[in-house]
PDB file of C-alpha atoms in Angstrom:
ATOM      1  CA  UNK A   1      21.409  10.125  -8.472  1.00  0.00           C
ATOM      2  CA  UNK A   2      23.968  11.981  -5.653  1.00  0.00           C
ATOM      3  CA  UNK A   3      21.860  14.637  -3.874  1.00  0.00           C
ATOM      4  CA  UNK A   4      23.338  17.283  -0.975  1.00  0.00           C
ATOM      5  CA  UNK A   5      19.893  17.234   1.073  1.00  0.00           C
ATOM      6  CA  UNK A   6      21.695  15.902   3.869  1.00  0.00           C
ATOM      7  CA  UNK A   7      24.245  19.298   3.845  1.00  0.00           C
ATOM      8  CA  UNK A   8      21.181  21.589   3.224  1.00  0.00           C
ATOM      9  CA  UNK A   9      18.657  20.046   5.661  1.00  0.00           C
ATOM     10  CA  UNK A  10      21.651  20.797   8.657  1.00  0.00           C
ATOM     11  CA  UNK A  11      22.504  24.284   7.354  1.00  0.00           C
ATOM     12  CA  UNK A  12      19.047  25.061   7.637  1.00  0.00           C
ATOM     13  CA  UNK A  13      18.933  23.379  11.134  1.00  0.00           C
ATOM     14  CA  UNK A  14      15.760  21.121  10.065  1.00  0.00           C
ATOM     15  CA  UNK A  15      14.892  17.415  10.989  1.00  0.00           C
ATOM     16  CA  UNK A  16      13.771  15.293   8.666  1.00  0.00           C
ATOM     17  CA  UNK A  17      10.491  15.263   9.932  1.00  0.00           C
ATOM     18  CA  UNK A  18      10.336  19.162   9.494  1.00  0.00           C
ATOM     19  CA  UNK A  19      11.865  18.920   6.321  1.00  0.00           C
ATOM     20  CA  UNK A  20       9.079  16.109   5.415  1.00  0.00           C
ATOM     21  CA  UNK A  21       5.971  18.122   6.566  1.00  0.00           C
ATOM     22  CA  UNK A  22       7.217  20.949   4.693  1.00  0.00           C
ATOM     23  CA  UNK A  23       6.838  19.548   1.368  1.00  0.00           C
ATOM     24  CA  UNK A  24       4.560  17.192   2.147  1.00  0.00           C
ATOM     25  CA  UNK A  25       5.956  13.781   2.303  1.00  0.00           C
ATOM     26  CA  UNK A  26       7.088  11.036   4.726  1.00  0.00           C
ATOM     27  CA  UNK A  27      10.042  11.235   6.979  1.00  0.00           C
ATOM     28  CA  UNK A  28      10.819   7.652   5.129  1.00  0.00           C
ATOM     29  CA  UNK A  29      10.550   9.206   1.751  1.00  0.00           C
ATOM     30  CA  UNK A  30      13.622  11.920   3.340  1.00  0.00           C
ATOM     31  CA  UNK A  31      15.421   9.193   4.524  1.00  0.00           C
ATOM     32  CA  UNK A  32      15.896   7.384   1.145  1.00  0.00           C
ATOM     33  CA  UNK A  33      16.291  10.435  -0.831  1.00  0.00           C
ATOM     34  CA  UNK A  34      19.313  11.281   1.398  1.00  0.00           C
ATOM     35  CA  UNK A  35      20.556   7.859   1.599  1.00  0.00           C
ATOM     36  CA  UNK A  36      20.378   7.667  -2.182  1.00  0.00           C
ATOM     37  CA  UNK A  37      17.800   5.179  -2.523  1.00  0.00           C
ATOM     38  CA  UNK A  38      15.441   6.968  -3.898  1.00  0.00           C
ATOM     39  CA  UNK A  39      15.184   9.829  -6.447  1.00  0.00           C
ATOM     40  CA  UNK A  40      12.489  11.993  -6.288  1.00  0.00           C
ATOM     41  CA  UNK A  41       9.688  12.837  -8.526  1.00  0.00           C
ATOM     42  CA  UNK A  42      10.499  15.991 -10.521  1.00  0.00           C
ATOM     43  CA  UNK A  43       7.916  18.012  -8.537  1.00  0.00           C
ATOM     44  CA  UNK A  44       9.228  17.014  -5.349  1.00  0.00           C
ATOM     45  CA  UNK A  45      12.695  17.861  -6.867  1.00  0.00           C
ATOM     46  CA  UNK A  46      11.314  21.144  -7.615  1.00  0.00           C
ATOM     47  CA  UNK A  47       9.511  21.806  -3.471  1.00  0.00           C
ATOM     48  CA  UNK A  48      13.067  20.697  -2.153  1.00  0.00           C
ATOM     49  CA  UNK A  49      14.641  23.503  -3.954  1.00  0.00           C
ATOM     50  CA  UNK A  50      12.581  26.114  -3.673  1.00  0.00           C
ATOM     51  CA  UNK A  51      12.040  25.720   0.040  1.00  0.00           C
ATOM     52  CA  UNK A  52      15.954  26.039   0.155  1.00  0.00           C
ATOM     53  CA  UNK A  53      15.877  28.495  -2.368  1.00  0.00           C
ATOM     54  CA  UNK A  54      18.204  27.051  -4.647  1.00  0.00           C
ATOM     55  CA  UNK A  55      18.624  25.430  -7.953  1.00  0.00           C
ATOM     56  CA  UNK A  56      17.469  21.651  -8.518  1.00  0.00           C
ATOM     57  CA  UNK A  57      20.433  21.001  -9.990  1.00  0.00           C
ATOM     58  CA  UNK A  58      22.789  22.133  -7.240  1.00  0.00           C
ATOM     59  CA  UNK A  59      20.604  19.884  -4.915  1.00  0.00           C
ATOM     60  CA  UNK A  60      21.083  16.694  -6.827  1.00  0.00           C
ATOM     61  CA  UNK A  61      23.437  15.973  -9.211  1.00  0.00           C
ATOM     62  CA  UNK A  62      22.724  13.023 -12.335  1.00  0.00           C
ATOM     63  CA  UNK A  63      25.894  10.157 -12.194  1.00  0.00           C
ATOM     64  CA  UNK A  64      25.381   7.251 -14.118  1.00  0.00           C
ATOM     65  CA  UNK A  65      25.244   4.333 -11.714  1.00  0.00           C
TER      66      UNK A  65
ATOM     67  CA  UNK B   1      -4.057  14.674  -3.593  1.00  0.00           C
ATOM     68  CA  UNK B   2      -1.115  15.977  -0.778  1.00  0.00           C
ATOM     69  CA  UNK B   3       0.554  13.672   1.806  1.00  0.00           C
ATOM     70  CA  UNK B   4      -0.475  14.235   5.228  1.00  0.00           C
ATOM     71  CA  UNK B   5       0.022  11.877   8.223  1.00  0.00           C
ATOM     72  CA  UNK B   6      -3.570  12.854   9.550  1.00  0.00           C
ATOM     73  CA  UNK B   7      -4.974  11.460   5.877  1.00  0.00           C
ATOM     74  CA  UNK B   8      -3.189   8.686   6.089  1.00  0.00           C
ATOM     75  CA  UNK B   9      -4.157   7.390   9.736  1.00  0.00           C
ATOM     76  CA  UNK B  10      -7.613   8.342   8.719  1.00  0.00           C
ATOM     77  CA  UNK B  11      -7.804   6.211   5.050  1.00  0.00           C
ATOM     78  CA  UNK B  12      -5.861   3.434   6.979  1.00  0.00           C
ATOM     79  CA  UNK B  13      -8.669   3.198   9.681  1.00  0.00           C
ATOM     80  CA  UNK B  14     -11.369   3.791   7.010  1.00  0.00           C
ATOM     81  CA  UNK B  15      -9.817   0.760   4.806  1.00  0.00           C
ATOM     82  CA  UNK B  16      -9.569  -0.966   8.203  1.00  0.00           C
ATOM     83  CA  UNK B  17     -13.504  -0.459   9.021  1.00  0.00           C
ATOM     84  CA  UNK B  18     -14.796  -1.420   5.520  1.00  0.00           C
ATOM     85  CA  UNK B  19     -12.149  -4.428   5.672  1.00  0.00           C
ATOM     86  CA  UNK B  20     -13.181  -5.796   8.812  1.00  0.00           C
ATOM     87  CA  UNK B  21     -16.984  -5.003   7.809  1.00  0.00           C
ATOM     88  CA  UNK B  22     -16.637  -6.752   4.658  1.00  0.00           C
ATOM     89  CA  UNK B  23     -15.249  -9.587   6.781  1.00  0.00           C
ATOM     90  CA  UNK B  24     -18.160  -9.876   9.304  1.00  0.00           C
ATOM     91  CA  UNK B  25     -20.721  -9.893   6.148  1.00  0.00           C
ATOM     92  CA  UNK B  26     -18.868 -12.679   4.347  1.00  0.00           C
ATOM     93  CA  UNK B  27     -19.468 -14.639   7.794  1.00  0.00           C
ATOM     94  CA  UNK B  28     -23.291 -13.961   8.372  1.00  0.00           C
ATOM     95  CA  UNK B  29     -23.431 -14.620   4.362  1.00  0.00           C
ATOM     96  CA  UNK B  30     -21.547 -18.092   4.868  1.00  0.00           C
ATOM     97  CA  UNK B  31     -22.977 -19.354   8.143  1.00  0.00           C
ATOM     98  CA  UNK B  32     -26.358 -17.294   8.076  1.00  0.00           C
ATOM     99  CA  UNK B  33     -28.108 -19.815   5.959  1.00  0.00           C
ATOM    100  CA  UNK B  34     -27.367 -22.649   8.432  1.00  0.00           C
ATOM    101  CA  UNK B  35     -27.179 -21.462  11.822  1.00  0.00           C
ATOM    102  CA  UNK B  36     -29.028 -17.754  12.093  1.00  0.00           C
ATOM    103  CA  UNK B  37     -32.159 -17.952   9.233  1.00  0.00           C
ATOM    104  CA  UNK B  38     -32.560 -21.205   8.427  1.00  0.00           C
ATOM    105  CA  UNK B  39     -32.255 -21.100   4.774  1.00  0.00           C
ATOM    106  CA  UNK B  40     -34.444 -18.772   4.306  1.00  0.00           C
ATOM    107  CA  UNK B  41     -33.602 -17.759   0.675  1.00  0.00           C
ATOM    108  CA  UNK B  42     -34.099 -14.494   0.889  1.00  0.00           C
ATOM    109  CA  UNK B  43     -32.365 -13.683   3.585  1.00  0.00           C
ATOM    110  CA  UNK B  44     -29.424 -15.126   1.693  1.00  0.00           C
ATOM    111  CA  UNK B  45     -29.503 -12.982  -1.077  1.00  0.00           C
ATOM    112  CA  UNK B  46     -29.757 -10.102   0.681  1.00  0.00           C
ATOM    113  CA  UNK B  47     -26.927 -10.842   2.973  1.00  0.00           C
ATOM    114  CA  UNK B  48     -24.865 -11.863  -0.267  1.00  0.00           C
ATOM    115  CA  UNK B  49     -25.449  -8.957  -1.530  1.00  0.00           C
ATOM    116  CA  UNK B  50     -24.446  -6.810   1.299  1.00  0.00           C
ATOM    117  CA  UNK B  51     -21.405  -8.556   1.182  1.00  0.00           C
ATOM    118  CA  UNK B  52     -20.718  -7.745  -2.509  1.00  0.00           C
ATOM    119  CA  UNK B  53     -21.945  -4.244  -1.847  1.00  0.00           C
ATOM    120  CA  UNK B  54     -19.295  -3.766   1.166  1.00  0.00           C
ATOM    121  CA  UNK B  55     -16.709  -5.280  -1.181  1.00  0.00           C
ATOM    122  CA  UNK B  56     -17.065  -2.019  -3.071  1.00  0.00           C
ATOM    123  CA  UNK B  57     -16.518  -0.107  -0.497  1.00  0.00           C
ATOM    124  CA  UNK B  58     -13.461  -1.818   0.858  1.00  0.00           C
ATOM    125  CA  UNK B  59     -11.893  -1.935  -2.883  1.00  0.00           C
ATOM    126  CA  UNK B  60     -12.938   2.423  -3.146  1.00  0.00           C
ATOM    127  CA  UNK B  61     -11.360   2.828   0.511  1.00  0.00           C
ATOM    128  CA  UNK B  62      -8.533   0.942  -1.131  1.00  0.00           C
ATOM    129  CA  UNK B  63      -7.825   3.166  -3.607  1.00  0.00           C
ATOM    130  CA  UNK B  64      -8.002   6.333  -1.277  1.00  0.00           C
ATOM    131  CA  UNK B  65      -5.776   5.149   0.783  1.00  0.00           C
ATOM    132  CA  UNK B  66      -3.546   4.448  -2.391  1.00  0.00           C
ATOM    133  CA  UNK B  67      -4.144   8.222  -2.888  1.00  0.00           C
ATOM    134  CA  UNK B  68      -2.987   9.466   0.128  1.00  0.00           C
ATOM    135  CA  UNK B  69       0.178   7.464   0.297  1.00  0.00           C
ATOM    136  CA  UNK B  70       3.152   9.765  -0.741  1.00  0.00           C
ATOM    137  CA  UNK B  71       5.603   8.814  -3.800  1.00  0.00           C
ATOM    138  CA  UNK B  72       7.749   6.214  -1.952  1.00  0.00           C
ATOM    139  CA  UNK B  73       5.199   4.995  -0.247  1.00  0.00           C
ATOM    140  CA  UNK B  74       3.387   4.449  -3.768  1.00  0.00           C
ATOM    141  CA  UNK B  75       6.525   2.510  -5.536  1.00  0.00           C
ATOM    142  CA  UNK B  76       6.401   0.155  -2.185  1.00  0.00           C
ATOM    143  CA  UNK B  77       3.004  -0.866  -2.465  1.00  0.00           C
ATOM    144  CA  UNK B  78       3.061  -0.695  -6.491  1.00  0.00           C
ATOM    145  CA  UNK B  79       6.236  -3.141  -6.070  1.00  0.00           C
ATOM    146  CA  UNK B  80       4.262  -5.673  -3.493  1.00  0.00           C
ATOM    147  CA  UNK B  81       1.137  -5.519  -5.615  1.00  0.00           C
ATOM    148  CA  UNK B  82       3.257  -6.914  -8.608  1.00  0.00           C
ATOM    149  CA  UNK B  83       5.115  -9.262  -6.605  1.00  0.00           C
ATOM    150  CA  UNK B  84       1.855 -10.446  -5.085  1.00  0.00           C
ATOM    151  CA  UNK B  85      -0.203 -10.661  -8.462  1.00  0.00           C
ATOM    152  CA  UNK B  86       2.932 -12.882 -10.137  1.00  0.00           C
ATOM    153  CA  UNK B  87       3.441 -14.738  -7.466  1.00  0.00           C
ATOM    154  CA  UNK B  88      -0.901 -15.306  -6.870  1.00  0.00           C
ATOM    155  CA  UNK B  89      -0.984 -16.547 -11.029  1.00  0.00           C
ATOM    156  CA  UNK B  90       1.874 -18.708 -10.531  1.00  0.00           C
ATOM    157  CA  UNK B  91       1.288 -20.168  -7.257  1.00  0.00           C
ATOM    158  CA  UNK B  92      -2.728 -20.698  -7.932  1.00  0.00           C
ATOM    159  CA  UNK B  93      -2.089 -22.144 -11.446  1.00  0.00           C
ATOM    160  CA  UNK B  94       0.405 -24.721  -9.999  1.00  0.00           C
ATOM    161  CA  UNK B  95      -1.807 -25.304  -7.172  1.00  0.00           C
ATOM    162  CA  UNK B  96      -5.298 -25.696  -9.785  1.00  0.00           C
ATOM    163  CA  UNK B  97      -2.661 -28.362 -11.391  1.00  0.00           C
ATOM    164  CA  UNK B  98      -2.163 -30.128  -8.292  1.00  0.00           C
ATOM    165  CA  UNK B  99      -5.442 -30.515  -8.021  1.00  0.00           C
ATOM    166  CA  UNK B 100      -6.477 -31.374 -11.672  1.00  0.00           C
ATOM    167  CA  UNK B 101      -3.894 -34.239 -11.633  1.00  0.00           C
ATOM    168  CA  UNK B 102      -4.666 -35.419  -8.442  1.00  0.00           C
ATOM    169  CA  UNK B 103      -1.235 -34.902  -7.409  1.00  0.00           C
ATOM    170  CA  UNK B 104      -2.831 -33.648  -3.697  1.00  0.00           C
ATOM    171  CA  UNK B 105      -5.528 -35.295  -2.029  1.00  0.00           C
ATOM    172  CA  UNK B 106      -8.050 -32.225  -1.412  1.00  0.00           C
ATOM    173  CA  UNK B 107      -9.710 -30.229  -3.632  1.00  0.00           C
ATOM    174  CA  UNK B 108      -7.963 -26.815  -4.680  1.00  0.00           C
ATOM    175  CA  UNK B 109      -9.884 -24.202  -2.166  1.00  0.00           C
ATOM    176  CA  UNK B 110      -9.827 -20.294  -3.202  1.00  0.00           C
ATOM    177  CA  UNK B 111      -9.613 -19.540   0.422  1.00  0.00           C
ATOM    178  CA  UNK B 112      -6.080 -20.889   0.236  1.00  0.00           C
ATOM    179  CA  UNK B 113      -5.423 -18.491  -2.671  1.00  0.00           C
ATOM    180  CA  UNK B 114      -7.044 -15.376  -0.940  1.00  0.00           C
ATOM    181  CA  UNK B 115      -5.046 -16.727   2.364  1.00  0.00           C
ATOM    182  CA  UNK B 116      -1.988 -16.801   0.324  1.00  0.00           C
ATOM    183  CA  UNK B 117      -2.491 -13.293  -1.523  1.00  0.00           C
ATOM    184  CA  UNK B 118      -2.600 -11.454   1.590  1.00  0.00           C
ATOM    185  CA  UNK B 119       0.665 -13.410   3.355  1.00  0.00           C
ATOM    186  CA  UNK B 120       2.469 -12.231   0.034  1.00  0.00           C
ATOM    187  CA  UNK B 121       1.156  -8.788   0.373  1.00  0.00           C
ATOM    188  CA  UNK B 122       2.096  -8.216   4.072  1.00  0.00           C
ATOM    189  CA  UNK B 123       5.461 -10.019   3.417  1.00  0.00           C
ATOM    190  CA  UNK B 124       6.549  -8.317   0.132  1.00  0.00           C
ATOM    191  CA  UNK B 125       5.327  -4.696   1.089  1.00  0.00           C
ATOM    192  CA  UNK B 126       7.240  -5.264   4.466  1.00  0.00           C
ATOM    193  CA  UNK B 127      11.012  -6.527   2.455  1.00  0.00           C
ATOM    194  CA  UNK B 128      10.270  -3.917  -0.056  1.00  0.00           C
ATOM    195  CA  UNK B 129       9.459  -1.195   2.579  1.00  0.00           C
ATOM    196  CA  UNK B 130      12.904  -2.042   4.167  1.00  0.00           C
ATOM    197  CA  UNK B 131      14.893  -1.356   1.200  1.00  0.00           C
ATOM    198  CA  UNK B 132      13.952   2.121   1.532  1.00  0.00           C
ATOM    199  CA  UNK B 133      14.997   2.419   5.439  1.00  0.00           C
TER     200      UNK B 133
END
């Protein structure tokens, strides 16, 4: 799964360990979600975009692989 | 149960305590009899016991530590424990075989299998853990 966390962790000027202790996860478990590695669990999916206040599914978008 | 660094640390050195606890009672247990009490029975089954009763302990600090891992961290060591439990059946089956047929010379020894289990463990959860970096 493709994911902009990358673009809307800078516009908000946030590390990825800020980013991590605000919803409660590793800096690791950042990392691979904006590498692509790893897709999140839905109600991670759903902290992620309401701390940016946005839409899941303008934060990541389903491709097939 | 919510990630938090400061719960992790603490499990891991809580796992770590009962681990190394469980360790030192499997020793007195073992050696005890021979070198501290003299065989004196009851001694033994007290100290066995402890040792079972601390092997609670380590497997319930196991599983909070489990707990407070977050959701990556989770698949990792749900990825290594399935790599290590495969490879533990496999390996330990073969090396009961070796042992049945005489193939090797010494008698199959579960220390080599517990030995073995956590090599796997460390190894696997440390490739797997990678993957993710």
């Amino acid at each position: 799964m493709k994911n902009k966390l990358k673009v809307l962790r800078a516009e908000h000027n946030l590390t990825q360990e800020q980013l991590a202790k605000a919803v409660e996860v590793s800096r690791q478990t950042i990392n691979a979600i904006e590498k692509e590695k790893f897709d999140p669990s839905l109600m991670l999916a759903i902290k992620l975009a309401r701390l940016f206040k946005t839409e899941i599914e303008s934060i990541f978008i389903y491709a097939k692989d | 149960m919510t990630f938090s660094m400061k719960t992790k640390k603490q499990q891991i050195l809580n796992l770590a305590g009962w681990t190394w606890s469980w360790v030192a009672t499997l020793a007195l247990a073992t050696f005890g009899p021979q070198f501290i009490w003299d065989d004196h029975q009851l001694l033994t089954i007290l100290f066995v016991g402890l040792n079972f009763a601390n092997g609670i302990a380590m497997v319930i600090a196991n599983r909070h530590f489990f707990n407070s891992l977050d959701e990556l961290q989770r698949k990792i060591q749900l990825e290594a424990l399935g790599i290590t439990l495969g490879l533990t059946v496999i390996i330990g089956i073969t090396y009961s075989l070796l042992d049945t047929t005489n193939l090797i010379g010494a008698d199959a020894e579960i220390g080599f299998l517990v030995g073995m289990i956590g090599v796997i463990y460390f190894l696997s959860t440390l490739i797997i853990g990678r993957r993710y970096a």
